[in-house]
Amino acid sequence: TVKVNMQFTIYALINGKNETLTSGWYNSGTTIQVENFTDYITNNTRYTIGSVTPSPTVTVNSPITIAVNIVKQFYVKVVSPIPVYALINGTNVLLNSGWYDAYSIIQIENISYSPSPGVRYIIVSVSPSTTIDLTSPITITITTEKQFYVTVNSPIPVYALINGKNESLLSGWYNANTTIYIENLTYYPSPNERYVIVSISPSSTITVNSPVTVMISTVEQFYITVKINSQFTVYALINGVNETLKSGWYNAGTVIQVENFTYYPAKDIRFTIVSVEPSMKITVNSPVTIEIEIAEQFYVQVNSPVPIYALINGVNGSLVSNWYNNGTTIKVENLTYYPVKDVRYVIVAIKPSQEVIV
């Protein structure tokens, strides 16, 4: 005996012959192959065989009950420019247009699609909802945004107008057709140190329509303070080029060699560099203050037939014709000179005075 449990008319190949499958007596050894049944109520609603127990094909060799489970299905239309994944009744599947069992729970996953490196599509909206209880035919519409990866290589923070809004420019995903205008801003990690942008590749203005790498090249600079105790201009060889030395920003690694100049406003008056701190020659690798002392000097002509000694700013030494700083005190010592033991020269007059201030 074969008992058939079903609610619709079902057909089967019984020993190869197409017949209606009903409960009844079948010869031992009869082969029953249940045919796939589909009944379309509308274009988007149907009934179909969900399962056949114990099997779609049986050989009758004992009493058997064939249970045919009919399920209602609705057509789900998926409109999407990218592959879409969903949990259907908890099982992760690729969601395509097709027939799905009534009352299935469809949970659409927000997964980005990357067709190639540096390019992706992100889901920005799902209509009618990301979670659907399937009770009727439905159209699921997926809206996406195309994005490209922008790589930013820079030793300093970079700012840009991104679609007109001032923001930090970082490596990341940007919507297609985003306009990026990179601002040429100087970065100060400390008051006397800065990084200046010298080049932007491929351009300071970029419309994002493909993956792109933005290269920012900078030069490190330090502030050099030049202090001079007079109004005179000081010159230096800056990386070998003769220039006026003044306070300002200099590139790291710049070599500054102060020139030891002397300025003669008259033949017996001059201004000369007497000291440079920290050194006459420096390599710029940190902020530094260059202090230059310039002295006004006068030429003192000493006319004497004998060697003369004097206290020069209180220090005993030979007094010879030479340049002496403005304000130097010279006090000539009244010493008798003995070229030999029985000959001597005695100073009888000192002009303009025995003690002078230069």
PDB file of C-alpha atoms in Angstrom, residues 98-335:
ATOM      1  CA  GLY A  98      14.560  34.580  -7.689  1.00  0.00           C
ATOM      2  CA  TRP A  99      11.913  32.606  -5.831  1.00  0.00           C
ATOM      3  CA  TYR A 100      12.048  32.511  -2.052  1.00  0.00           C
ATOM      4  CA  ASP A 101       9.828  30.681   0.439  1.00  0.00           C
ATOM      5  CA  ALA A 102       7.047  32.719   1.991  1.00  0.00           C
ATOM      6  CA  TYR A 103       7.834  34.088   5.451  1.00  0.00           C
ATOM      7  CA  SER A 104      11.571  33.798   4.905  1.00  0.00           C
ATOM      8  CA  ILE A 105      13.567  36.384   6.866  1.00  0.00           C
ATOM      9  CA  ILE A 106      16.018  38.220   4.592  1.00  0.00           C
ATOM     10  CA  GLN A 107      18.687  40.299   6.336  1.00  0.00           C
ATOM     11  CA  ILE A 108      20.818  42.198   3.830  1.00  0.00           C
ATOM     12  CA  GLU A 109      24.459  42.569   4.843  1.00  0.00           C
ATOM     13  CA  ASN A 110      26.225  45.893   4.425  1.00  0.00           C
ATOM     14  CA  ILE A 111      29.279  44.538   2.646  1.00  0.00           C
ATOM     15  CA  SER A 112      31.423  46.678   0.325  1.00  0.00           C
ATOM     16  CA  TYR A 113      32.346  45.336  -3.080  1.00  0.00           C
ATOM     17  CA  SER A 114      35.874  45.841  -4.416  1.00  0.00           C
ATOM     18  CA  PRO A 115      36.190  44.995  -8.117  1.00  0.00           C
ATOM     19  CA  SER A 116      39.884  45.953  -8.136  1.00  0.00           C
ATOM     20  CA  PRO A 117      42.517  47.293  -5.704  1.00  0.00           C
ATOM     21  CA  GLY A 118      41.794  50.871  -4.673  1.00  0.00           C
ATOM     22  CA  VAL A 119      38.208  50.780  -5.986  1.00  0.00           C
ATOM     23  CA  ARG A 120      35.092  49.856  -4.054  1.00  0.00           C
ATOM     24  CA  TYR A 121      31.346  50.285  -3.953  1.00  0.00           C
ATOM     25  CA  ILE A 122      29.665  50.843  -0.610  1.00  0.00           C
ATOM     26  CA  ILE A 123      25.984  50.354   0.097  1.00  0.00           C
ATOM     27  CA  VAL A 124      24.361  53.640   1.053  1.00  0.00           C
ATOM     28  CA  SER A 125      20.719  52.592   1.095  1.00  0.00           C
ATOM     29  CA  VAL A 126      18.520  49.484   0.939  1.00  0.00           C
ATOM     30  CA  SER A 127      14.859  49.767  -0.038  1.00  0.00           C
ATOM     31  CA  PRO A 128      12.434  48.901   1.412  1.00  0.00           C
ATOM     32  CA  SER A 129      14.545  47.771   4.397  1.00  0.00           C
ATOM     33  CA  THR A 130      17.651  45.842   5.372  1.00  0.00           C
ATOM     34  CA  THR A 131      15.443  43.250   7.118  1.00  0.00           C
ATOM     35  CA  ILE A 132      12.488  41.798   5.247  1.00  0.00           C
ATOM     36  CA  ASP A 133       9.800  39.323   6.378  1.00  0.00           C
ATOM     37  CA  LEU A 134       8.774  37.891   3.014  1.00  0.00           C
ATOM     38  CA  THR A 135       4.951  37.989   2.889  1.00  0.00           C
ATOM     39  CA  SER A 136       4.515  39.132  -0.719  1.00  0.00           C
ATOM     40  CA  PRO A 137       6.481  39.634  -3.919  1.00  0.00           C
ATOM     41  CA  ILE A 138       9.021  42.421  -3.482  1.00  0.00           C
ATOM     42  CA  THR A 139      11.674  44.451  -5.250  1.00  0.00           C
ATOM     43  CA  ILE A 140      14.837  45.112  -3.234  1.00  0.00           C
ATOM     44  CA  THR A 141      16.777  48.124  -4.497  1.00  0.00           C
ATOM     45  CA  ILE A 142      20.390  48.623  -3.482  1.00  0.00           C
ATOM     46  CA  THR A 143      21.938  52.067  -3.915  1.00  0.00           C
ATOM     47  CA  THR A 144      25.735  52.311  -3.855  1.00  0.00           C
ATOM     48  CA  GLU A 145      28.486  54.895  -3.868  1.00  0.00           C
ATOM     49  CA  LYS A 146      31.678  54.375  -5.858  1.00  0.00           C
ATOM     50  CA  GLN A 147      34.843  55.207  -3.945  1.00  0.00           C
ATOM     51  CA  PHE A 148      38.558  55.318  -4.647  1.00  0.00           C
ATOM     52  CA  TYR A 149      41.432  54.956  -2.203  1.00  0.00           C
ATOM     53  CA  VAL A 150      43.604  58.036  -1.801  1.00  0.00           C
ATOM     54  CA  THR A 151      47.044  57.389  -0.308  1.00  0.00           C
ATOM     55  CA  VAL A 152      48.666  60.415   1.353  1.00  0.00           C
ATOM     56  CA  ASN A 153      52.447  60.284   1.821  1.00  0.00           C
ATOM     57  CA  SER A 154      53.611  63.281   3.825  1.00  0.00           C
ATOM     58  CA  PRO A 155      56.047  63.919   6.687  1.00  0.00           C
ATOM     59  CA  ILE A 156      53.710  66.588   8.096  1.00  0.00           C
ATOM     60  CA  PRO A 157      49.971  66.977   8.728  1.00  0.00           C
ATOM     61  CA  VAL A 158      48.200  68.068   5.547  1.00  0.00           C
ATOM     62  CA  TYR A 159      45.022  70.090   5.233  1.00  0.00           C
ATOM     63  CA  ALA A 160      42.764  70.380   2.220  1.00  0.00           C
ATOM     64  CA  LEU A 161      39.461  71.754   1.062  1.00  0.00           C
ATOM     65  CA  ILE A 162      37.501  68.562   0.407  1.00  0.00           C
ATOM     66  CA  ASN A 163      34.444  69.499  -1.613  1.00  0.00           C
ATOM     67  CA  GLY A 164      34.932  72.989  -0.201  1.00  0.00           C
ATOM     68  CA  LYS A 165      35.208  71.949   3.444  1.00  0.00           C
ATOM     69  CA  ASN A 166      38.485  72.415   5.300  1.00  0.00           C
ATOM     70  CA  GLU A 167      39.638  69.068   6.712  1.00  0.00           C
ATOM     71  CA  SER A 168      42.736  67.040   7.523  1.00  0.00           C
ATOM     72  CA  LEU A 169      43.770  65.079   4.449  1.00  0.00           C
ATOM     73  CA  LEU A 170      44.397  61.472   5.435  1.00  0.00           C
ATOM     74  CA  SER A 171      44.796  58.240   3.530  1.00  0.00           C
ATOM     75  CA  GLY A 172      41.393  56.696   3.041  1.00  0.00           C
ATOM     76  CA  TRP A 173      38.376  56.127   0.815  1.00  0.00           C
ATOM     77  CA  TYR A 174      36.862  59.105  -1.007  1.00  0.00           C
ATOM     78  CA  ASN A 175      33.709  59.230  -3.108  1.00  0.00           C
ATOM     79  CA  ALA A 176      34.153  59.350  -6.866  1.00  0.00           C
ATOM     80  CA  ASN A 177      34.366  62.931  -8.205  1.00  0.00           C
ATOM     81  CA  THR A 178      35.380  64.343  -4.826  1.00  0.00           C
ATOM     82  CA  THR A 179      37.371  67.544  -5.316  1.00  0.00           C
ATOM     83  CA  ILE A 180      40.476  67.885  -3.134  1.00  0.00           C
ATOM     84  CA  TYR A 181      42.347  71.201  -2.994  1.00  0.00           C
ATOM     85  CA  ILE A 182      45.511  70.776  -0.940  1.00  0.00           C
ATOM     86  CA  GLU A 183      46.420  73.843   1.091  1.00  0.00           C
ATOM     87  CA  ASN A 184      50.036  74.978   1.062  1.00  0.00           C
ATOM     88  CA  LEU A 185      50.328  75.456   4.808  1.00  0.00           C
ATOM     89  CA  THR A 186      53.583  75.571   6.733  1.00  0.00           C
ATOM     90  CA  TYR A 187      53.828  73.236   9.721  1.00  0.00           C
ATOM     91  CA  TYR A 188      55.482  74.474  12.938  1.00  0.00           C
ATOM     92  CA  PRO A 189      56.368  71.657  15.373  1.00  0.00           C
ATOM     93  CA  SER A 190      57.998  74.361  17.549  1.00  0.00           C
ATOM     94  CA  PRO A 191      58.278  78.162  17.336  1.00  0.00           C
ATOM     95  CA  ASN A 192      61.695  78.160  15.629  1.00  0.00           C
ATOM     96  CA  GLU A 193      61.333  75.045  13.493  1.00  0.00           C
ATOM     97  CA  ARG A 194      59.073  74.582  10.512  1.00  0.00           C
ATOM     98  CA  TYR A 195      58.393  72.444   7.467  1.00  0.00           C
ATOM     99  CA  VAL A 196      57.549  74.181   4.201  1.00  0.00           C
ATOM    100  CA  ILE A 197      55.753  72.351   1.396  1.00  0.00           C
ATOM    101  CA  VAL A 198      57.876  72.559  -1.752  1.00  0.00           C
ATOM    102  CA  SER A 199      55.955  70.207  -4.055  1.00  0.00           C
ATOM    103  CA  ILE A 200      52.644  68.371  -4.299  1.00  0.00           C
ATOM    104  CA  SER A 201      52.272  65.443  -6.660  1.00  0.00           C
ATOM    105  CA  PRO A 202      50.342  64.873  -8.841  1.00  0.00           C
ATOM    106  CA  SER A 203      48.774  68.307  -8.259  1.00  0.00           C
ATOM    107  CA  SER A 204      47.432  70.563  -5.541  1.00  0.00           C
ATOM    108  CA  THR A 205      43.950  70.166  -7.044  1.00  0.00           C
ATOM    109  CA  ILE A 206      42.652  66.631  -7.566  1.00  0.00           C
ATOM    110  CA  THR A 207      39.335  65.271  -8.753  1.00  0.00           C
ATOM    111  CA  VAL A 208      39.081  61.731  -7.450  1.00  0.00           C
ATOM    112  CA  ASN A 209      38.213  59.497 -10.400  1.00  0.00           C
ATOM    113  CA  SER A 210      40.732  56.715  -9.804  1.00  0.00           C
ATOM    114  CA  PRO A 211      42.991  55.492  -7.000  1.00  0.00           C
ATOM    115  CA  VAL A 212      45.704  58.085  -6.432  1.00  0.00           C
ATOM    116  CA  THR A 213      48.801  58.621  -4.303  1.00  0.00           C
ATOM    117  CA  VAL A 214      49.372  62.179  -3.076  1.00  0.00           C
ATOM    118  CA  MET A 215      53.047  62.893  -2.423  1.00  0.00           C
ATOM    119  CA  ILE A 216      53.933  65.903  -0.257  1.00  0.00           C
ATOM    120  CA  SER A 217      57.586  67.011  -0.323  1.00  0.00           C
ATOM    121  CA  THR A 218      58.799  69.390   2.369  1.00  0.00           C
ATOM    122  CA  VAL A 219      61.951  71.156   3.455  1.00  0.00           C
ATOM    123  CA  GLU A 220      62.837  71.542   7.109  1.00  0.00           C
ATOM    124  CA  GLN A 221      63.837  75.051   8.169  1.00  0.00           C
ATOM    125  CA  PHE A 222      65.185  76.643  11.335  1.00  0.00           C
ATOM    126  CA  TYR A 223      65.008  80.261  12.426  1.00  0.00           C
ATOM    127  CA  ILE A 224      68.388  81.960  12.622  1.00  0.00           C
ATOM    128  CA  THR A 225      68.539  85.112  14.734  1.00  0.00           C
ATOM    129  CA  VAL A 226      71.318  87.524  13.775  1.00  0.00           C
ATOM    130  CA  LYS A 227      72.300  90.075  16.427  1.00  0.00           C
ATOM    131  CA  ILE A 228      74.765  92.806  15.442  1.00  0.00           C
ATOM    132  CA  ASN A 229      75.863  95.522  17.837  1.00  0.00           C
ATOM    133  CA  SER A 230      75.924  98.170  15.085  1.00  0.00           C
ATOM    134  CA  GLN A 231      73.953  99.351  12.098  1.00  0.00           C
ATOM    135  CA  PHE A 232      76.385  97.954   9.564  1.00  0.00           C
ATOM    136  CA  THR A 233      75.518  95.193   7.111  1.00  0.00           C
ATOM    137  CA  VAL A 234      77.280  91.880   7.584  1.00  0.00           C
ATOM    138  CA  TYR A 235      77.886  89.506   4.696  1.00  0.00           C
ATOM    139  CA  ALA A 236      78.232  85.748   4.668  1.00  0.00           C
ATOM    140  CA  LEU A 237      78.777  82.922   2.234  1.00  0.00           C
ATOM    141  CA  ILE A 238      75.472  81.041   2.415  1.00  0.00           C
ATOM    142  CA  ASN A 239      75.958  77.711   0.723  1.00  0.00           C
ATOM    143  CA  GLY A 240      78.830  79.382  -1.112  1.00  0.00           C
ATOM    144  CA  VAL A 241      76.832  82.400  -2.321  1.00  0.00           C
ATOM    145  CA  ASN A 242      77.741  85.843  -1.011  1.00  0.00           C
ATOM    146  CA  GLU A 243      74.658  87.367   0.629  1.00  0.00           C
ATOM    147  CA  THR A 244      73.599  89.796   3.321  1.00  0.00           C
ATOM    148  CA  LEU A 245      73.334  87.957   6.627  1.00  0.00           C
ATOM    149  CA  LYS A 246      70.060  88.664   8.358  1.00  0.00           C
ATOM    150  CA  SER A 247      67.581  86.982  10.692  1.00  0.00           C
ATOM    151  CA  GLY A 248      65.257  84.565   8.953  1.00  0.00           C
ATOM    152  CA  TRP A 249      64.408  80.988   8.044  1.00  0.00           C
ATOM    153  CA  TYR A 250      67.177  78.826   6.640  1.00  0.00           C
ATOM    154  CA  ASN A 251      66.957  75.304   5.247  1.00  0.00           C
ATOM    155  CA  ALA A 252      68.327  72.493   7.383  1.00  0.00           C
ATOM    156  CA  GLY A 253      71.880  71.720   6.306  1.00  0.00           C
ATOM    157  CA  THR A 254      72.594  75.275   5.111  1.00  0.00           C
ATOM    158  CA  VAL A 255      76.231  76.277   5.625  1.00  0.00           C
ATOM    159  CA  ILE A 256      76.732  79.869   6.782  1.00  0.00           C
ATOM    160  CA  GLN A 257      80.250  81.309   6.819  1.00  0.00           C
ATOM    161  CA  VAL A 258      80.419  84.850   8.178  1.00  0.00           C
ATOM    162  CA  GLU A 259      82.795  87.035   6.186  1.00  0.00           C
ATOM    163  CA  ASN A 260      85.356  88.942   8.239  1.00  0.00           C
ATOM    164  CA  PHE A 261      84.801  92.329   6.661  1.00  0.00           C
ATOM    165  CA  THR A 262      86.349  95.685   7.584  1.00  0.00           C
ATOM    166  CA  TYR A 263      84.741  98.993   6.631  1.00  0.00           C
ATOM    167  CA  TYR A 264      86.853 102.166   6.330  1.00  0.00           C
ATOM    168  CA  PRO A 265      84.819 105.380   6.461  1.00  0.00           C
ATOM    169  CA  ALA A 266      88.183 107.258   6.558  1.00  0.00           C
ATOM    170  CA  LYS A 267      91.786 106.172   6.220  1.00  0.00           C
ATOM    171  CA  ASP A 268      92.403 106.169   9.967  1.00  0.00           C
ATOM    172  CA  ILE A 269      88.940 105.016  11.065  1.00  0.00           C
ATOM    173  CA  ARG A 270      87.496 101.581  10.528  1.00  0.00           C
ATOM    174  CA  PHE A 271      84.820  99.190  11.697  1.00  0.00           C
ATOM    175  CA  THR A 272      85.760  95.541  11.996  1.00  0.00           C
ATOM    176  CA  ILE A 273      84.316  92.275  13.303  1.00  0.00           C
ATOM    177  CA  VAL A 274      85.991  91.337  16.540  1.00  0.00           C
ATOM    178  CA  SER A 275      83.867  88.284  17.516  1.00  0.00           C
ATOM    179  CA  VAL A 276      81.245  85.917  16.113  1.00  0.00           C
ATOM    180  CA  GLU A 277      79.336  83.530  18.366  1.00  0.00           C
ATOM    181  CA  PRO A 278      78.908  80.595  18.282  1.00  0.00           C
ATOM    182  CA  SER A 279      81.335  80.401  15.342  1.00  0.00           C
ATOM    183  CA  MET A 280      82.323  82.060  12.079  1.00  0.00           C
ATOM    184  CA  LYS A 281      81.032  78.976  10.260  1.00  0.00           C
ATOM    185  CA  ILE A 282      77.915  77.030  11.189  1.00  0.00           C
ATOM    186  CA  THR A 283      75.796  74.293   9.655  1.00  0.00           C
ATOM    187  CA  VAL A 284      72.110  74.913  10.292  1.00  0.00           C
ATOM    188  CA  ASN A 285      70.649  71.889  12.094  1.00  0.00           C
ATOM    189  CA  SER A 286      68.759  73.663  14.874  1.00  0.00           C
ATOM    190  CA  PRO A 287      67.594  77.176  15.744  1.00  0.00           C
ATOM    191  CA  VAL A 288      70.599  79.364  16.609  1.00  0.00           C
ATOM    192  CA  THR A 289      71.445  82.942  17.481  1.00  0.00           C
ATOM    193  CA  ILE A 290      74.488  84.413  15.728  1.00  0.00           C
ATOM    194  CA  GLU A 291      75.931  87.295  17.744  1.00  0.00           C
ATOM    195  CA  ILE A 292      78.355  89.545  15.891  1.00  0.00           C
ATOM    196  CA  GLU A 293      80.372  92.220  17.669  1.00  0.00           C
ATOM    197  CA  ILE A 294      81.667  95.036  15.492  1.00  0.00           C
ATOM    198  CA  ALA A 295      84.220  97.438  16.940  1.00  0.00           C
ATOM    199  CA  GLU A 296      84.999 100.983  15.827  1.00  0.00           C
ATOM    200  CA  GLN A 297      88.762 101.371  15.674  1.00  0.00           C
ATOM    201  CA  PHE A 298      91.152 104.263  15.204  1.00  0.00           C
ATOM    202  CA  TYR A 299      94.677 104.115  13.898  1.00  0.00           C
ATOM    203  CA  VAL A 300      97.209 105.183  16.488  1.00  0.00           C
ATOM    204  CA  GLN A 301     100.503 106.340  14.980  1.00  0.00           C
ATOM    205  CA  VAL A 302     103.437 105.943  17.362  1.00  0.00           C
ATOM    206  CA  ASN A 303     106.503 108.001  16.460  1.00  0.00           C
ATOM    207  CA  SER A 304     109.448 107.216  18.722  1.00  0.00           C
ATOM    208  CA  PRO A 305     113.141 106.541  18.222  1.00  0.00           C
ATOM    209  CA  VAL A 306     113.033 103.982  21.002  1.00  0.00           C
ATOM    210  CA  PRO A 307     110.674 101.132  21.981  1.00  0.00           C
ATOM    211  CA  ILE A 308     107.707 102.385  23.975  1.00  0.00           C
ATOM    212  CA  TYR A 309     105.744 100.547  26.637  1.00  0.00           C
ATOM    213  CA  ALA A 310     102.322 101.461  27.893  1.00  0.00           C
ATOM    214  CA  LEU A 311      99.442 100.277  30.012  1.00  0.00           C
ATOM    215  CA  ILE A 312      96.774  99.496  27.415  1.00  0.00           C
ATOM    216  CA  ASN A 313      93.475  99.197  29.227  1.00  0.00           C
ATOM    217  CA  GLY A 314      95.580  98.462  32.290  1.00  0.00           C
ATOM    218  CA  VAL A 315      97.702  95.759  30.672  1.00  0.00           C
ATOM    219  CA  ASN A 316     101.421  96.393  30.200  1.00  0.00           C
ATOM    220  CA  GLY A 317     102.621  95.913  26.631  1.00  0.00           C
ATOM    221  CA  SER A 318     104.616  97.354  23.764  1.00  0.00           C
ATOM    222  CA  LEU A 319     103.022 100.388  22.201  1.00  0.00           C
ATOM    223  CA  VAL A 320     103.281 100.246  18.411  1.00  0.00           C
ATOM    224  CA  SER A 321     101.462 101.890  15.540  1.00  0.00           C
ATOM    225  CA  ASN A 322      98.239  99.922  15.130  1.00  0.00           C
ATOM    226  CA  TRP A 323      94.431  99.918  15.228  1.00  0.00           C
ATOM    227  CA  TYR A 324      92.870 100.319  18.642  1.00  0.00           C
ATOM    228  CA  ASN A 325      89.254 100.045  19.682  1.00  0.00           C
ATOM    229  CA  ASN A 326      87.259 103.156  20.384  1.00  0.00           C
ATOM    230  CA  GLY A 327      87.507 103.882  24.118  1.00  0.00           C
ATOM    231  CA  THR A 328      90.858 102.158  24.634  1.00  0.00           C
ATOM    232  CA  THR A 329      92.926 103.813  27.389  1.00  0.00           C
ATOM    233  CA  ILE A 330      96.640 104.145  26.671  1.00  0.00           C
ATOM    234  CA  LYS A 331      98.975 105.274  29.425  1.00  0.00           C
ATOM    235  CA  VAL A 332     102.568 105.603  28.178  1.00  0.00           C
ATOM    236  CA  GLU A 333     105.165 104.472  30.702  1.00  0.00           C
ATOM    237  CA  ASN A 334     108.025 106.876  31.234  1.00  0.00           C
ATOM    238  CA  LEU A 335     110.809 104.343  30.941  1.00  0.00           C
TER     239      LEU A 335
END
